[in-house]
Short mmCIF file of C-alpha atoms in Angstrom, two decimals:
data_model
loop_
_atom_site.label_atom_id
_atom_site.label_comp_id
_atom_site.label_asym_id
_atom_site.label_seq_id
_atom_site.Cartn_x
_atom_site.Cartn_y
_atom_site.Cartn_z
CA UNK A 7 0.00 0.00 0.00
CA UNK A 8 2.94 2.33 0.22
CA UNK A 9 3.87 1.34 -2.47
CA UNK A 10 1.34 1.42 -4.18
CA UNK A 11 0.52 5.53 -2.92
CA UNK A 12 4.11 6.64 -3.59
CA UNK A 13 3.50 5.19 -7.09
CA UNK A 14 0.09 7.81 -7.43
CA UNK A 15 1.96 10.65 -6.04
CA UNK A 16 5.19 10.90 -8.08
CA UNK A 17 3.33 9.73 -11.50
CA UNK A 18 0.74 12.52 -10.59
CA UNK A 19 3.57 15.35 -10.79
CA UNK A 20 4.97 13.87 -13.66
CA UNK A 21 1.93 12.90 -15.66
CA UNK A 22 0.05 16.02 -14.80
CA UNK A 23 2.58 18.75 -13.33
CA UNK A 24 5.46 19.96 -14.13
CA UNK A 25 8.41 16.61 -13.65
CA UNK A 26 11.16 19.19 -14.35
CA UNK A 27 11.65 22.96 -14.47
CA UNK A 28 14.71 23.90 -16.84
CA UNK A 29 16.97 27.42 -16.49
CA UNK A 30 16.95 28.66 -20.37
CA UNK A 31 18.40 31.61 -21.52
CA UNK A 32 16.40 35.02 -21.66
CA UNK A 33 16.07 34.91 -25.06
CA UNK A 34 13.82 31.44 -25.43
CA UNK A 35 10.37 32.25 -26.04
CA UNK A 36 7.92 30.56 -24.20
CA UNK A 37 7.25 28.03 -26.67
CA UNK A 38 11.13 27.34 -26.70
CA UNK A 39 10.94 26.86 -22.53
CA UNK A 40 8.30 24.32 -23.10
CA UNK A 41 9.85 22.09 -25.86
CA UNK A 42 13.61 22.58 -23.45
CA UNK A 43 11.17 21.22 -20.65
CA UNK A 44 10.44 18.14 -22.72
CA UNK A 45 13.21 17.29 -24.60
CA UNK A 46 15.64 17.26 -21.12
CA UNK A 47 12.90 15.17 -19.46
CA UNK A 48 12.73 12.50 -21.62
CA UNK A 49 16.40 12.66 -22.72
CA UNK A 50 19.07 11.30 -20.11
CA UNK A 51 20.54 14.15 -18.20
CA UNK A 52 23.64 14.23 -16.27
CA UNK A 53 25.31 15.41 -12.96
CA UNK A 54 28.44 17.67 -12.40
CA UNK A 55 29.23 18.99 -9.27
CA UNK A 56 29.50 22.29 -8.42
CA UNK A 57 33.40 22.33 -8.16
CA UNK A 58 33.83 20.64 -11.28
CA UNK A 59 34.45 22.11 -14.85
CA UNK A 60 31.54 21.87 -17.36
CA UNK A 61 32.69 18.58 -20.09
CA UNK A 62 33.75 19.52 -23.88
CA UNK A 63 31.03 18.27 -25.95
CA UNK A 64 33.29 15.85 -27.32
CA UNK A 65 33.95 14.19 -24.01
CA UNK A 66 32.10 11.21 -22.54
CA UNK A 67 29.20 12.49 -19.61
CA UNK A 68 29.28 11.24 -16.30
CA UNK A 69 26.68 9.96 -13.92
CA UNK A 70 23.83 10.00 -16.00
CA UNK A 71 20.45 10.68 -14.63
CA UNK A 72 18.23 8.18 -16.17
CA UNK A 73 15.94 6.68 -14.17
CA UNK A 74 13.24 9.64 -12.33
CA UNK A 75 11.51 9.32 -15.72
CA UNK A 76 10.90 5.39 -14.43
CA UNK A 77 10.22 6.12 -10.80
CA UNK A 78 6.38 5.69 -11.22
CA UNK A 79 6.74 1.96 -12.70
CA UNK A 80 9.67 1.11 -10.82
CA UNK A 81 7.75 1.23 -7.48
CA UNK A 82 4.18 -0.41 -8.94
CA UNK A 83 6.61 -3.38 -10.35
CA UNK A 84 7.94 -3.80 -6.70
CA UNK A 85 4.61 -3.32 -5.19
CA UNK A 86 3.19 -6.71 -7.49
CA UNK A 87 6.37 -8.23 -6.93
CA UNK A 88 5.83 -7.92 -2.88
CA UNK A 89 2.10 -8.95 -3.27
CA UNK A 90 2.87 -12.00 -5.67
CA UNK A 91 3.81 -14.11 -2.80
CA UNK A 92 0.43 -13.42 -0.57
CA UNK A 93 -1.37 -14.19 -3.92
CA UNK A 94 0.48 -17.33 -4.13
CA UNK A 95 -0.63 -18.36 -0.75
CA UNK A 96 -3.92 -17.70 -0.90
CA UNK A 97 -4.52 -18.73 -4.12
CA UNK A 98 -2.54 -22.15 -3.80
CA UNK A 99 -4.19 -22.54 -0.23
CA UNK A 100 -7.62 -23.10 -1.02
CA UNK A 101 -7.23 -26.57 -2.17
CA UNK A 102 -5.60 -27.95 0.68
CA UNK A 103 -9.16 -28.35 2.28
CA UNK A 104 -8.05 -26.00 5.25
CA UNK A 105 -9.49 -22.46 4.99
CA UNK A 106 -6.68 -20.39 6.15
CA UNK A 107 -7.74 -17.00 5.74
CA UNK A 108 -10.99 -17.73 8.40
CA UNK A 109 -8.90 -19.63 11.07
CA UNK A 110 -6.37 -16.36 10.57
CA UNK A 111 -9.61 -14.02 10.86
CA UNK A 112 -10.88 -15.53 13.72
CA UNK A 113 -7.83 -16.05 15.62
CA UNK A 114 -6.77 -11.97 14.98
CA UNK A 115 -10.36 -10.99 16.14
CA UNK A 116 -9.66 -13.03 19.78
CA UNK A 117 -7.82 -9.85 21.27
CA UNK A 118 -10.91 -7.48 21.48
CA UNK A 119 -13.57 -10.22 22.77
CA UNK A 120 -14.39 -11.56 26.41
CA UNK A 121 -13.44 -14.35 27.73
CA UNK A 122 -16.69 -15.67 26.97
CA UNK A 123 -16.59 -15.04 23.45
CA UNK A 124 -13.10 -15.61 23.42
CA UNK A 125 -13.90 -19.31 24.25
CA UNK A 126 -16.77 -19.43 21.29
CA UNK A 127 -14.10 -18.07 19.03
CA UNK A 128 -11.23 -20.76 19.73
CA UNK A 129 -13.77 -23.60 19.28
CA UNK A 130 -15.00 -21.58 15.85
CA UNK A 131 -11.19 -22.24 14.62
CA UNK A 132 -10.54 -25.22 16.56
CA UNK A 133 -13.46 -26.59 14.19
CA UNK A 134 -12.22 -25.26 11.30
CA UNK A 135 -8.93 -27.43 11.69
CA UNK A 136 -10.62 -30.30 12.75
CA UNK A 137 -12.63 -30.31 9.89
CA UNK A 138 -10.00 -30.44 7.44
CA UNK A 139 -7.72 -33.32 9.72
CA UNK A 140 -10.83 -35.59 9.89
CA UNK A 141 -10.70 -34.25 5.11
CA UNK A 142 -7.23 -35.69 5.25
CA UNK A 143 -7.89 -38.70 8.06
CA UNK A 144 -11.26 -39.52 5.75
CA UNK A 145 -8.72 -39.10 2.39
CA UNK A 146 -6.65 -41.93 3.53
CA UNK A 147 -8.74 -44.47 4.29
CA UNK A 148 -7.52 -47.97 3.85
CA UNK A 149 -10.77 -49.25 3.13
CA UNK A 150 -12.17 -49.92 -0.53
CA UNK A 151 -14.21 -47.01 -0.44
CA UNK A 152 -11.34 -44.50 0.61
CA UNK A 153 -9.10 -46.04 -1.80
CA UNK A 154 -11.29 -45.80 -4.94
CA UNK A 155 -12.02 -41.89 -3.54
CA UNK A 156 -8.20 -41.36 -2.88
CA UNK A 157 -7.68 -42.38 -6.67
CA UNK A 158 -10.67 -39.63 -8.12
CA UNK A 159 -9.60 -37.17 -6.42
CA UNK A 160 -5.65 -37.26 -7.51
CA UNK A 161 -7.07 -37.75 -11.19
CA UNK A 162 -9.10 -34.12 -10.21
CA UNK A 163 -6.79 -32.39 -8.04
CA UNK A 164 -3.43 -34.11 -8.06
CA UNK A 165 -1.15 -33.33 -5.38
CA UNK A 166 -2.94 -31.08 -3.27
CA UNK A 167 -4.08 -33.50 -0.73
CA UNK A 168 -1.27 -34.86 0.75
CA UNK A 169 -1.01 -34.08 4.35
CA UNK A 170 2.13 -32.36 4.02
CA UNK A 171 0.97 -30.28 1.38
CA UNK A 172 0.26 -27.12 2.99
CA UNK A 173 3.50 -27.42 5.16
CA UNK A 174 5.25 -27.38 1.50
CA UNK A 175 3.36 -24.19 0.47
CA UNK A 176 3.82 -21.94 3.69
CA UNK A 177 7.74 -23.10 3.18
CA UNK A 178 7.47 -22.11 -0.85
CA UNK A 179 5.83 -18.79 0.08
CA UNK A 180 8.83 -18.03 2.88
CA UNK A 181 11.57 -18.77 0.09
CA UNK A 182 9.42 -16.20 -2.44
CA UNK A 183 9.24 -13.67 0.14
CA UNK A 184 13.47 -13.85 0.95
CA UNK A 185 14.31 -14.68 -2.68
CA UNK A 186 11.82 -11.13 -3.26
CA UNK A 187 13.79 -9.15 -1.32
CA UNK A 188 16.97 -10.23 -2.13
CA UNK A 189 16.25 -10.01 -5.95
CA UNK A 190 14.56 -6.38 -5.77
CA UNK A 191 18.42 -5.28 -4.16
CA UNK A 192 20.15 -6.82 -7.23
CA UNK A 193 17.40 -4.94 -9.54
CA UNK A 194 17.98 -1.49 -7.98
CA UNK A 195 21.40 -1.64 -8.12
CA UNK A 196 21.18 -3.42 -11.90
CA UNK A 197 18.82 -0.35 -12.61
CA UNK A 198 20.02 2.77 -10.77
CA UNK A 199 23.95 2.23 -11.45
CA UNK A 200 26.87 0.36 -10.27
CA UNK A 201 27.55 0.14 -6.01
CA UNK A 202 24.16 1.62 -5.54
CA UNK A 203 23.73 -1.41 -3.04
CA UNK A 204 26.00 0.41 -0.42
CA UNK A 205 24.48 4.13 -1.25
CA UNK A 206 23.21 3.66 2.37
CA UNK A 207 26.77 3.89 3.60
CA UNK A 208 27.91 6.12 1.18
CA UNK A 209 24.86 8.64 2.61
CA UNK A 210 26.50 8.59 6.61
CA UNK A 211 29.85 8.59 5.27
CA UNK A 212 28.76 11.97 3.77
CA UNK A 213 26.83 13.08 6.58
CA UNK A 214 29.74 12.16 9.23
CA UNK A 215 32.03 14.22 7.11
CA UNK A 216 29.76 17.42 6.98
CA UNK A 217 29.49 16.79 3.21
CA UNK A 218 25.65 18.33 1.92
CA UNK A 219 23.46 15.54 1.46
CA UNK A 220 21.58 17.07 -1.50
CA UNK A 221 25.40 17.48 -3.42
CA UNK A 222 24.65 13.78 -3.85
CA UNK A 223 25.30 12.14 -7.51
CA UNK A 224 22.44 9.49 -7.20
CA UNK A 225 19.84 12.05 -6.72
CA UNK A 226 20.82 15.42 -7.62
CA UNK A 227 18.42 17.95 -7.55
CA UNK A 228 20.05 20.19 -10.16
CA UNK A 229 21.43 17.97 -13.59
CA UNK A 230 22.46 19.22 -16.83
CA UNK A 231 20.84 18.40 -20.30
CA UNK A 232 22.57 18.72 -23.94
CA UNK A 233 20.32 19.15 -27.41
CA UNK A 234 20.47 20.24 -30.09
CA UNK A 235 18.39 23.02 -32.39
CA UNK A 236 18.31 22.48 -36.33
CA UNK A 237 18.20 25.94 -38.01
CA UNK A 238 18.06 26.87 -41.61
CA UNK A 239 20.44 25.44 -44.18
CA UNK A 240 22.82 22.54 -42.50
CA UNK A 241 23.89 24.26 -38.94
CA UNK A 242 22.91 22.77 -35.73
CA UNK A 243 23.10 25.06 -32.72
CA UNK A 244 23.79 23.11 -29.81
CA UNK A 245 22.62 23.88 -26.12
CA UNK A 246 23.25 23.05 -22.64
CA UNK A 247 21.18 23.93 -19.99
#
């Protein structure tokens, strides 16, 4: 969910403010402010510090700035990719013949009742469980009858009623949520630039120092952008701002 309303608030400035805000010369027109708005926001721009001399064009940029533009999808893709494995379990859990989401429901709801209720509410879940032991005791049945229902049912739903069955799923669903959150650091770091996976450090290492946070290269607040204007005949009037 927070996700999820990060997602809504930075695609709402992009989508319907204003993403960026460029410094052009006096002489652009208002017309020329707008198109410099758009070309630098959806063209890579690039940091330089302060202290630092401005590149040649001819020389290579630097610590290019090119994922804000991707902000918006980058968090809903992690938001589904943290939800998948709750899916999973609920999905996966329904055919085990144990309702999990109830027994969960009723369990959560035993802090605000009496004792009285309290007691109704145990035996509600207590049921529950029962219920689906005395599925599994009934499923393997030695006799005849057991045997010839065992053998439907794994023809129907094939190997969702072994006992250990929903054991094996809450397991699965642990691995998905640790393999999740190991696999989203590799993805950052894949996506937003090399050692971005120890920018943490990097940020008190700056702050112990008494360097300014916002001079930082991985999230600059002011970047540079190069383009270029055709004019008549073959000249190209080229622009950094």
């Amino acid at each position: 969910a927070v996700l999820i309303l990060f997602c809504i608030l930075v695609g709402s400035s992009q989508f319907v403010g204003s993403p960026i805000a460029c410094w052009a010369p006096a002489h652009f027109t208002g017309a020329m402010v707008t198109y410099t708005n758009y070309i630098c926001w959806i063209s890579n721009t690039y940091f330089v510090a302060s202290e630092d001399t401005l590149p040649t064009p001819n020389q290579l940029r630097q610590f290019r700035i090119n994922y804000y533009q991707w902000v918006p999808f980058i968090l809903a893709l992690m938001a589904f990719l943290f939800y998948s494995p709750f899916a999973i379990w609920h999905l996966m859990a329904k055919p085990s013949g144990l309702d999990s989401k109830s027994v969960m429901k009723i369990v959560s709801s035993m802090d605000a009742c009496s004792t009285e209720s309290r007691d109704k509410t145990m035996r509600n879940a207590v049921k529950l469980i029962d219920r689906a032991i005395d599925y599994h005791r009934d499923y393997y049945d030695q006799s005849c009858l057991g045997q010839l229902r065992r053998r439907v049912t794994r023809c129907l739903l094939p190997r969702n009623k072994s006992g250990c069955y929903i054991s094996a799923l809450y397991m699965l669903v642990k691995i998905l949520y640790l393999a999740n959150v190991c696999g989203q650091f590799f993805l950052l770091n894949a996506f937003m630039g090399p050692r971005f996976n120890i920018y943490g450090f990097e940020v008190i290492r700056d702050l112990m120092s008494g360097k300014d946070f916002w001079e930082s290269s991985r999230f600059p607040r002011v970047t540079l952008c190069d383009f270029s204007i055709r004019t008549l005949g073959e000249n190209n009037q080229r622009h950094t701002i």
